Tab-separated table of C-alpha atoms and ligand atoms in Angstrom:
chain	number	residue	atom	x	y	z
A	1	UNK	CA	-30.448	-10.408	-29.780
A	2	UNK	CA	-29.393	-10.194	-26.144
A	3	UNK	CA	-26.977	-13.091	-26.543
A	4	UNK	CA	-25.538	-11.614	-29.727
A	5	UNK	CA	-24.892	-8.320	-27.949
A	6	UNK	CA	-23.169	-10.170	-25.147
A	7	UNK	CA	-20.992	-12.075	-27.576
A	8	UNK	CA	-20.053	-8.842	-29.317
A	9	UNK	CA	-19.282	-7.184	-25.985
A	10	UNK	CA	-17.275	-10.199	-24.920
A	11	UNK	CA	-15.242	-10.175	-28.131
A	12	UNK	CA	-14.630	-6.455	-27.757
A	13	UNK	CA	-13.415	-7.041	-24.234
A	14	UNK	CA	-11.149	-9.881	-25.351
A	15	UNK	CA	-9.719	-7.730	-28.143
A	16	UNK	CA	-9.281	-4.735	-25.847
A	17	UNK	CA	-7.778	-6.936	-23.154
A	18	UNK	CA	-5.453	-8.493	-25.696
A	19	UNK	CA	-4.209	-5.094	-26.836
A	20	UNK	CA	-4.003	-3.254	-23.580
A	21	UNK	CA	-3.264	-6.048	-21.156
A	22	UNK	CA	-5.879	-4.861	-18.677
A	23	UNK	CA	-9.610	-4.346	-18.443
A	24	UNK	CA	-9.748	-2.904	-14.890
A	25	UNK	CA	-8.661	-5.716	-12.651
A	26	UNK	CA	-7.300	-7.612	-15.628
A	27	UNK	CA	-7.790	-11.330	-15.290
A	28	UNK	CA	-8.236	-11.265	-11.554
A	29	UNK	CA	-11.533	-12.465	-10.234
A	30	UNK	CA	-13.578	-12.938	-7.133
A	31	UNK	CA	-12.709	-16.031	-5.101
A	32	UNK	CA	-10.258	-17.477	-7.632
A	33	UNK	CA	-9.532	-20.404	-5.281
A	34	UNK	CA	-13.186	-21.342	-4.858
A	35	UNK	CA	-12.703	-24.849	-6.252
A	36	UNK	CA	-8.930	-25.320	-5.934
A	37	UNK	CA	-8.632	-24.242	-2.306
A	38	UNK	CA	-12.027	-23.292	-0.881
A	39	UNK	CA	-10.720	-22.574	2.614
A	40	UNK	CA	-7.862	-20.318	1.468
A	41	UNK	CA	-9.465	-16.943	2.192
A	42	UNK	CA	-10.764	-18.148	5.561
A	43	UNK	CA	-7.351	-19.444	6.632
A	44	UNK	CA	-5.697	-16.196	5.558
A	45	UNK	CA	-8.202	-14.158	7.560
A	46	UNK	CA	-7.931	-16.380	10.642
A	47	UNK	CA	-4.132	-16.382	10.744
A	48	UNK	CA	-3.957	-12.636	10.012
A	49	UNK	CA	-6.468	-11.813	12.753
A	50	UNK	CA	-4.587	-14.017	15.209
A	51	UNK	CA	-1.445	-11.985	14.566
A	52	UNK	CA	-3.205	-8.595	14.722
A	53	UNK	CA	-4.635	-9.618	18.104
A	54	UNK	CA	-1.151	-9.641	19.570
A	55	UNK	CA	0.305	-6.892	17.366
A	56	UNK	CA	-1.940	-3.872	16.695
A	57	UNK	CA	0.792	-2.280	14.548
A	58	UNK	CA	0.561	-5.075	12.003
A	59	UNK	CA	-2.193	-3.568	9.790
A	60	UNK	CA	0.052	-0.583	8.987
A	61	UNK	CA	2.961	-2.875	8.208
A	62	UNK	CA	1.025	-5.121	5.842
A	63	UNK	CA	-0.847	-2.289	4.125
A	64	UNK	CA	2.437	-0.539	3.354
A	65	UNK	CA	4.081	-3.810	2.299
A	66	UNK	CA	1.274	-4.384	-0.209
A	67	UNK	CA	1.754	-0.843	-1.601
A	68	UNK	CA	5.505	-1.367	-1.935
A	69	UNK	CA	4.913	-4.692	-3.636
A	70	UNK	CA	2.452	-3.317	-6.188
A	71	UNK	CA	4.531	-0.253	-7.107
A	72	UNK	CA	7.607	-2.294	-8.021
A	73	UNK	CA	7.017	-4.821	-10.831
A	74	UNK	CA	3.334	-4.986	-9.979
A	75	UNK	CA	1.628	-6.996	-7.218
A	76	UNK	CA	3.779	-10.086	-7.710
A	77	UNK	CA	5.184	-10.616	-4.195
A	78	UNK	CA	8.614	-9.428	-5.366
A	79	UNK	CA	8.849	-7.520	-2.073
A	80	UNK	CA	8.838	-10.846	-0.204
A	81	UNK	CA	11.871	-12.366	-1.917
A	82	UNK	CA	15.114	-12.626	0.027
A	83	UNK	CA	18.426	-11.657	-1.460
A	84	UNK	CA	20.544	-14.480	-2.853
A	85	UNK	CA	24.280	-14.882	-3.400
A	86	UNK	CA	24.080	-13.138	-6.767
A	87	UNK	CA	21.113	-10.789	-6.301
A	88	UNK	CA	20.192	-8.046	-3.809
A	89	UNK	CA	16.418	-7.963	-3.428
A	90	UNK	CA	13.898	-5.096	-3.149
A	91	UNK	CA	13.584	-5.503	0.590
A	92	UNK	CA	17.150	-4.261	1.142
A	93	UNK	CA	16.419	-0.822	-0.288
A	94	UNK	CA	16.255	2.142	2.134
A	95	UNK	CA	12.500	2.821	1.669
A	96	UNK	CA	11.951	-0.732	2.885
A	97	UNK	CA	13.957	-0.353	6.057
A	98	UNK	CA	10.926	-0.199	8.266
A	99	UNK	CA	8.884	-2.861	6.527
A	100	UNK	CA	8.034	-5.802	8.739
A	101	UNK	CA	5.519	-8.594	8.957
A	102	UNK	CA	7.378	-10.945	6.595
A	103	UNK	CA	7.184	-13.623	9.281
A	104	UNK	CA	3.401	-13.234	9.373
A	105	UNK	CA	3.144	-13.770	5.619
A	106	UNK	CA	5.376	-16.849	5.998
A	107	UNK	CA	3.102	-18.181	8.747
A	108	UNK	CA	-0.042	-17.647	6.642
A	109	UNK	CA	1.601	-19.307	3.651
A	110	UNK	CA	2.607	-22.313	5.762
A	111	UNK	CA	-0.956	-22.738	7.056
A	112	UNK	CA	-2.415	-22.429	3.550
A	113	UNK	CA	0.129	-24.887	2.132
A	114	UNK	CA	-0.925	-27.450	4.755
A	115	UNK	CA	-4.426	-27.338	3.325
A	116	UNK	CA	-3.665	-26.916	-0.402
A	117	UNK	CA	-0.131	-27.467	-1.566
A	118	UNK	CA	1.245	-25.177	-4.274
A	119	UNK	CA	-2.057	-23.531	-5.145
A	120	UNK	CA	-2.290	-20.105	-3.522
A	121	UNK	CA	0.183	-17.406	-4.569
A	122	UNK	CA	2.145	-15.257	-2.144
A	123	UNK	CA	0.971	-12.210	-4.098
A	124	UNK	CA	-2.676	-13.058	-3.325
A	125	UNK	CA	-1.815	-13.849	0.284
A	126	UNK	CA	-0.236	-10.418	0.727
A	127	UNK	CA	-3.192	-8.633	-0.935
A	128	UNK	CA	-5.679	-10.489	1.268
A	129	UNK	CA	-3.641	-10.195	4.465
A	130	UNK	CA	-3.297	-6.429	3.981
A	131	UNK	CA	-7.073	-6.194	3.638
A	132	UNK	CA	-7.781	-8.575	6.521
A	133	UNK	CA	-5.351	-6.928	8.925
A	134	UNK	CA	-6.897	-3.478	8.391
A	135	UNK	CA	-10.353	-5.060	8.619
A	136	UNK	CA	-9.736	-6.655	12.012
A	137	UNK	CA	-10.955	-3.606	13.924
A	138	UNK	CA	-14.241	-3.785	12.003
A	139	UNK	CA	-14.528	-7.596	12.092
A	140	UNK	CA	-15.572	-7.629	8.435
A	141	UNK	CA	-13.742	-7.239	5.100
A	142	UNK	CA	-13.350	-3.530	4.347
A	143	UNK	CA	-12.735	-3.932	0.625
A	144	UNK	CA	-13.044	-6.639	-1.979
A	145	UNK	CA	-9.842	-8.331	-3.060
A	146	UNK	CA	-9.888	-10.026	-6.439
A	147	UNK	CA	-7.534	-12.996	-6.716
A	148	UNK	CA	-5.623	-15.023	-9.284
A	149	UNK	CA	-2.276	-13.222	-9.046
A	150	UNK	CA	0.829	-15.303	-9.590
A	151	UNK	CA	4.268	-14.809	-8.101
A	152	UNK	CA	7.155	-13.127	-9.853
A	153	UNK	CA	10.649	-14.548	-9.935
A	154	UNK	CA	12.589	-11.277	-9.972
A	155	UNK	CA	13.297	-8.771	-7.202
A	156	UNK	CA	15.936	-6.087	-7.697
A	157	UNK	CA	17.028	-3.473	-5.210
A	158	UNK	CA	17.713	-1.023	-8.049
A	159	UNK	CA	14.038	-0.870	-9.023
A	160	UNK	CA	12.792	0.427	-5.669
A	161	UNK	CA	14.019	4.022	-5.594
A	162	UNK	CA	12.726	4.732	-9.088
A	163	UNK	CA	9.229	3.457	-8.260
A	164	UNK	CA	8.442	4.094	-4.591
A	165	UNK	CA	7.720	7.813	-4.114
A	166	UNK	CA	9.849	9.510	-1.421
A	167	UNK	CA	8.189	11.669	1.284
A	168	UNK	CA	9.716	14.857	-0.159
A	169	UNK	CA	7.818	14.623	-3.457
A	170	UNK	CA	5.636	17.569	-4.458
A	171	UNK	CA	2.207	17.210	-5.969
A	172	UNK	CA	3.268	16.933	-9.625
A	173	UNK	CA	5.920	14.365	-8.801
A	174	UNK	CA	3.401	12.288	-6.854
A	175	UNK	CA	0.823	12.614	-9.610
A	176	UNK	CA	3.329	11.468	-12.234
A	177	UNK	CA	4.528	8.602	-10.052
A	178	UNK	CA	0.959	7.344	-9.696
A	179	UNK	CA	0.186	7.946	-13.378
A	180	UNK	CA	3.005	5.566	-14.290
A	181	UNK	CA	0.976	2.899	-12.485
A	182	UNK	CA	-2.203	3.970	-14.271
A	183	UNK	CA	-3.507	5.449	-11.031
A	184	UNK	CA	-5.222	8.825	-11.075
A	185	UNK	CA	-4.884	11.937	-8.976
A	186	UNK	CA	-8.035	10.770	-7.221
A	187	UNK	CA	-6.371	7.441	-6.380
A	188	UNK	CA	-3.382	9.395	-5.048
A	189	UNK	CA	-5.489	11.391	-2.609
A	190	UNK	CA	-7.560	8.370	-1.588
A	191	UNK	CA	-4.649	5.955	-1.109
A	192	UNK	CA	-2.634	8.527	0.829
A	193	UNK	CA	-5.383	7.970	3.394
A	194	UNK	CA	-3.475	4.781	4.222
A	195	UNK	CA	-1.461	7.141	6.426
A	196	UNK	CA	-4.360	7.124	8.866
A	197	UNK	CA	-2.527	4.198	10.488
A	198	UNK	CA	1.100	3.686	11.339
A	199	UNK	CA	4.223	5.617	12.087
A	200	UNK	CA	6.944	7.642	10.412
A	201	UNK	CA	10.595	7.940	11.355
A	202	UNK	CA	11.920	11.406	12.286
A	203	UNK	CA	14.459	11.335	9.470
A	204	UNK	CA	11.617	11.247	6.916
A	205	UNK	CA	10.341	14.719	7.885
A	206	UNK	CA	12.957	16.579	9.992
A	207	UNK	CA	13.906	18.648	6.933
A	208	UNK	CA	10.515	20.320	7.349
A	209	UNK	CA	11.421	21.265	10.928
A	210	UNK	CA	15.056	22.317	10.704
A	211	UNK	CA	16.290	23.036	7.206
A	212	UNK	CA	13.488	23.249	4.706
A	213	UNK	CA	15.148	25.355	2.016
A	214	UNK	CA	18.746	25.028	3.208
A	215	UNK	CA	18.634	28.183	5.320
A	216	UNK	CA	17.891	26.552	8.676
A	217	UNK	CA	14.184	27.275	8.194
A	218	UNK	CA	10.889	25.502	8.822
A	219	UNK	CA	8.272	24.459	6.240
A	220	UNK	CA	5.793	27.372	6.246
A	221	UNK	CA	2.970	25.033	5.247
A	222	UNK	CA	3.368	23.035	8.468
A	223	UNK	CA	1.099	23.959	11.404
A	224	UNK	CA	3.481	25.834	13.812
A	225	UNK	CA	2.033	24.228	16.963
A	226	UNK	CA	2.404	20.788	15.429
A	227	UNK	CA	5.940	21.682	14.315
A	228	UNK	CA	6.871	22.486	17.932
A	229	UNK	CA	5.419	19.141	19.032
A	230	UNK	CA	7.419	17.321	16.351
A	231	UNK	CA	10.633	19.141	17.305
A	232	UNK	CA	10.272	17.871	20.870
A	233	UNK	CA	9.796	14.344	19.554
A	234	UNK	CA	12.679	14.634	17.113
A	235	UNK	CA	15.320	16.976	18.548
A	236	UNK	CA	17.969	15.673	16.173
A	237	UNK	CA	17.509	16.203	12.397
A	238	UNK	CA	19.332	12.954	11.688
A	239	UNK	CA	17.386	10.732	14.095
A	240	UNK	CA	16.666	7.528	12.180
A	241	UNK	CA	15.313	5.588	15.152
A	242	UNK	CA	12.537	7.573	16.820
A	243	UNK	CA	9.057	7.302	15.318
A	244	UNK	CA	5.894	9.386	15.584
A	245	UNK	CA	2.295	8.514	14.793
A	246	UNK	CA	1.258	9.798	11.368
A	247	UNK	CA	-2.309	10.375	12.551
A	248	UNK	CA	-1.731	11.610	16.125
A	249	UNK	CA	-3.939	9.932	18.714
A	250	UNK	CA	-5.517	7.420	16.353
A	251	UNK	CA	-2.634	5.763	14.541
A	252	UNK	CA	-4.048	2.306	15.141
A	253	UNK	CA	-7.538	3.297	14.036
A	254	UNK	CA	-8.298	3.124	10.364
A	255	UNK	CA	-10.544	6.063	9.533
A	256	UNK	CA	-10.895	9.421	7.829
A	257	UNK	CA	-9.160	11.502	10.519
A	258	UNK	CA	-6.086	11.647	8.265
A	259	UNK	CA	-7.989	14.131	6.111
A	260	UNK	CA	-9.233	16.175	9.067
A	261	UNK	CA	-5.682	16.500	10.315
A	262	UNK	CA	-4.354	17.248	6.840
A	263	UNK	CA	-6.718	20.223	6.556
A	264	UNK	CA	-5.247	21.544	9.823
A	265	UNK	CA	-1.829	21.516	8.087
A	266	UNK	CA	-0.730	18.614	10.250
A	267	UNK	CA	0.119	16.176	7.485
A	268	UNK	CA	3.406	14.567	8.576
A	269	UNK	CA	5.267	14.382	5.274
A	270	UNK	CA	5.716	16.913	2.494
A	271	UNK	CA	3.941	14.373	0.307
A	272	UNK	CA	0.900	14.570	2.609
A	273	UNK	CA	0.930	18.378	2.715
A	274	UNK	CA	1.343	18.395	-1.082
A	275	UNK	CA	-2.223	17.122	-1.469
A	276	UNK	CA	-3.434	20.564	-0.413
A	277	UNK	CA	-1.444	22.369	-3.095
A	278	UNK	CA	-3.709	21.350	-5.975
A	279	UNK	CA	-7.210	22.773	-5.976
A	280	UNK	CA	-8.745	19.572	-7.305
A	281	UNK	CA	-6.887	17.353	-4.848
A	282	UNK	CA	-7.767	19.688	-2.000
A	283	UNK	CA	-11.440	19.331	-2.874
A	284	UNK	CA	-11.078	15.554	-2.744
A	285	UNK	CA	-9.388	15.864	0.661
A	286	UNK	CA	-12.394	17.821	1.916
A	287	UNK	CA	-14.776	15.196	0.582
A	288	UNK	CA	-12.869	12.358	2.225
A	289	UNK	CA	-13.275	13.844	5.702
A	290	UNK	CA	-16.559	11.953	5.463
A	291	UNK	CA	-15.732	8.480	6.734
A	292	UNK	CA	-18.383	6.826	4.571
A	293	UNK	CA	-16.957	8.434	1.447
A	294	UNK	CA	-13.411	7.529	2.480
A	295	UNK	CA	-14.258	3.858	2.981
A	296	UNK	CA	-16.123	3.669	-0.337
A	297	UNK	CA	-13.357	5.375	-2.291
A	298	UNK	CA	-10.552	3.521	-0.520
A	299	UNK	CA	-12.161	0.209	-1.463
A	300	UNK	CA	-12.194	1.197	-5.139
A	301	UNK	CA	-8.682	2.594	-5.259
A	302	UNK	CA	-7.268	-0.437	-3.439
A	303	UNK	CA	-8.809	-2.634	-6.101
A	304	UNK	CA	-6.991	-0.618	-8.746
A	305	UNK	CA	-3.728	-0.664	-6.826
A	306	UNK	CA	-4.067	-4.419	-6.266
A	307	UNK	CA	-4.349	-4.971	-10.018
A	308	UNK	CA	-1.153	-3.168	-11.071
A	309	UNK	CA	0.791	-5.275	-13.592
A	310	UNK	CA	-0.367	-8.549	-12.093
A	311	UNK	CA	0.870	-11.871	-13.415
A	312	UNK	CA	-2.015	-14.218	-14.237
A	313	UNK	CA	-2.743	-17.401	-16.170
A	314	UNK	CA	0.512	-19.273	-16.624
A	315	UNK	CA	2.845	-16.306	-16.080
A	316	UNK	CA	5.218	-16.487	-13.124
A	317	UNK	CA	4.762	-19.296	-10.615
A	318	UNK	CA	3.122	-20.262	-7.340
A	319	UNK	CA	5.970	-20.036	-4.867
A	320	UNK	CA	6.368	-22.819	-2.338
A	321	UNK	CA	7.898	-20.392	0.138
A	322	UNK	CA	7.288	-16.658	-0.119
A	323	UNK	CA	10.925	-15.750	0.562
A	324	UNK	CA	12.426	-17.529	-2.427
A	325	UNK	CA	11.648	-18.584	-5.970
A	326	UNK	CA	10.949	-22.265	-6.585
B	1	LIG	C1	1.699	8.908	-1.967
B	1	LIG	C2	2.948	8.557	-1.804
B	1	LIG	C3	3.452	7.977	-0.523
B	1	LIG	C4	4.567	8.377	0.131
B	1	LIG	C5	5.540	9.465	-0.298
B	1	LIG	C6	4.668	7.574	1.322
B	1	LIG	C7	5.692	7.661	2.239
B	1	LIG	C8	5.709	7.011	3.452
B	1	LIG	C9	6.754	7.130	4.434
B	1	LIG	C10	8.019	7.967	4.292
B	1	LIG	C11	6.394	6.393	5.501
B	1	LIG	C12	7.142	6.243	6.818
B	1	LIG	C13	8.009	5.028	6.840
B	1	LIG	C14	8.851	5.038	8.072
B	1	LIG	O1	9.404	6.089	8.424
B	1	LIG	O2	8.992	3.968	8.701
B	1	LIG	C15	5.136	5.783	5.196
B	1	LIG	C16	4.448	4.962	6.035
B	1	LIG	C17	3.296	4.308	5.703
B	1	LIG	N1	2.666	4.328	4.463
B	1	LIG	FE1	3.096	5.567	2.957
B	1	LIG	N2	3.610	6.716	1.376
B	1	LIG	C18	2.839	6.920	0.265
B	1	LIG	C19	1.703	6.226	-0.101
B	1	LIG	C20	1.168	5.196	0.635
B	1	LIG	C21	0.122	4.329	0.174
B	1	LIG	C22	-0.502	4.373	-1.215
B	1	LIG	C23	-0.162	3.476	1.190
B	1	LIG	C24	-1.162	2.371	1.231
B	1	LIG	C25	-2.355	2.449	0.706
B	1	LIG	C26	0.718	3.822	2.285
B	1	LIG	C27	0.700	3.232	3.511
B	1	LIG	C28	1.576	3.526	4.541
B	1	LIG	C29	1.450	2.979	5.878
B	1	LIG	C30	0.331	2.096	6.382
B	1	LIG	C31	2.546	3.465	6.602
B	1	LIG	C32	2.882	3.166	8.063
B	1	LIG	C33	3.881	2.033	8.141
B	1	LIG	C34	4.255	1.658	9.557
B	1	LIG	O3	3.561	1.994	10.508
B	1	LIG	O4	5.277	0.983	9.701
B	1	LIG	N3	1.514	4.849	1.897
B	1	LIG	N4	4.744	6.170	3.936
B	2	LIG	C1	-1.166	1.084	-18.024
B	2	LIG	O1	-2.093	0.935	-19.046
B	2	LIG	C2	-1.504	0.681	-20.332
B	2	LIG	C3	-2.606	0.707	-21.344
B	2	LIG	O2	-3.697	-0.032	-20.913
B	2	LIG	C4	-0.727	-0.632	-20.278
B	2	LIG	O3	-0.111	-0.889	-21.499
B	2	LIG	C5	0.319	-0.550	-19.187
B	2	LIG	O4	0.951	-1.797	-19.042
B	2	LIG	C6	-0.318	-0.171	-17.855
B	2	LIG	N1	0.716	0.049	-16.891
B	2	LIG	C7	0.622	-0.395	-15.651
B	2	LIG	C8	1.772	-0.070	-14.765
B	2	LIG	O5	-0.320	-1.028	-15.228
B	3	LIG	C1	21.007	23.127	5.702
B	3	LIG	O1	21.087	22.806	4.322
B	3	LIG	C2	22.141	23.463	3.666
B	3	LIG	C3	21.988	23.193	2.175
B	3	LIG	O2	21.724	21.836	1.929
B	3	LIG	C4	23.452	22.960	4.236
B	3	LIG	O3	24.530	23.580	3.598
B	3	LIG	C5	23.485	23.266	5.728
B	3	LIG	O4	24.651	22.710	6.305
B	3	LIG	C6	22.265	22.698	6.431
B	3	LIG	N1	22.227	23.138	7.811
B	3	LIG	C7	22.059	22.286	8.818
B	3	LIG	C8	21.994	22.873	10.177
B	3	LIG	O5	21.958	21.090	8.655
B	4	LIG	C1	14.175	-14.993	4.260
B	4	LIG	O1	14.935	-14.254	5.219
B	4	LIG	C2	14.366	-14.225	6.504
B	4	LIG	C3	15.188	-13.273	7.366
B	4	LIG	O2	16.540	-13.530	7.233
B	4	LIG	C4	14.294	-15.626	7.071
B	4	LIG	O3	13.694	-15.622	8.356
B	4	LIG	C5	13.460	-16.483	6.138
B	4	LIG	O4	13.450	-17.821	6.598
B	4	LIG	C6	14.018	-16.437	4.715
B	4	LIG	N1	13.124	-17.166	3.835
B	4	LIG	C7	13.556	-18.096	3.006
B	4	LIG	C8	12.512	-18.788	2.199
B	4	LIG	O5	14.710	-18.367	2.864
B	5	LIG	C1	13.118	-5.758	5.849
B	5	LIG	C2	14.449	-5.439	5.284
B	5	LIG	O1	15.054	-6.256	4.622
B	5	LIG	N1	14.922	-4.227	5.534
B	5	LIG	C3	16.173	-3.751	4.996
B	5	LIG	C4	15.903	-2.472	4.224
B	5	LIG	O2	17.092	-1.893	3.783
B	5	LIG	C5	18.057	-1.616	4.795
B	5	LIG	C6	19.239	-0.973	4.128
B	5	LIG	O3	18.878	0.205	3.538
B	5	LIG	C7	18.453	-2.895	5.527
B	5	LIG	O4	19.352	-2.581	6.591
B	5	LIG	C8	17.194	-3.549	6.099
B	5	LIG	O5	17.510	-4.773	6.686
């Protein structure tokens, strides 16, 4: 009886998976390299932690790189590909200007290849390294990363702007952008918490300070004291070099203070402030001020983000080098 039920459930899942392509996490699984490269996850953690030790800004870089990878053609390491003579890659697009850490991914890949040649995908390495870099401050994995992703062979600059949300998006635009990736409004609020670490360039928010509606005005939803602070940091509206911490005072500490600050109207981008303009999202923001809730929810939403349109089975390839297709 029990076995029959399981077989029925299994068949249903196979049918559903066949039709829809995903069953939450798709074909990814825990410790995919358990037999083919048992030391893979350990090597990735060790090399990542070594790099974070000497570069505390790295977690923000890798977390954002993972997001930008997953939102364009799924989590297939397309963000890592270099341009070639006849193709301009994703990484050349303006939203990617400030991405860095490619050398770290290359280093991890080289170390993993030494141990197990041609087995571990760059897409899995990026997913794990993003997790491990953020986890360094806690010295334990902060969320589970399922593995078994394979690497894509295509990376086009033209696909970035239509998939990566810009910082001027309002709530509905953000919600729709996430919905196209099968992520919910809840995921949107939770994953925006990634802005608890890292920096933003002046140019990404000076419109809020100097010319919000085209009449030389300031965004009324921005905390006036914070606006004054930001104007001192960014005296020129076109400054594309200066950066400010997104979560002032704790931009290298992963935690729920992003939400505390957001509720004080100190979200840096319009897209951050937009989370307060929907009643439901605002309620989620209030809930996530609790660090325990934030960590729990972030872990779940990252799992969903990390499963977007993944290539599994025999699709794609296992790249030899993350910067180019085989
Ligand atoms: C909701 C839509 C989002 C928008 C509009 C957005 C926009 C931005 C912008 C404009 C920056 C500043 C880049 C710069 O000036 O150098 C940034 C930084 C960052 N974003 Fe987002 N982002 C979004 C969602 C996410 C998500 C889902 C994550 C990851 C879970 C994430 C993680 C980061 C991190 C860690 C940084 C800091 C990067 C650094 O320090 O170099 N963002 N984001
Ligand atoms: C979203 O889900 C639908 C239905 O399961 C699926 O066909 C589609 O490929 C998914 N899209 C993404 C971006 O994951
Ligand atoms: C503000 O924006 C308006 C409309 O886009 C533009 O015409 C004007 O030149 C801008 N002013 C400044 C000071 O940049
Ligand atoms: C990709 O480009 C970077 C920067 O130019 C370079 O350091 C790296 O070696 C390249 N990777 C490959 C595989 O060509
Ligand atoms: C990492 C990377 O390749 N960044 C590029 C992003 O796009 C700008 C152009 O918009 C390039 O100048 C950067 O080199």
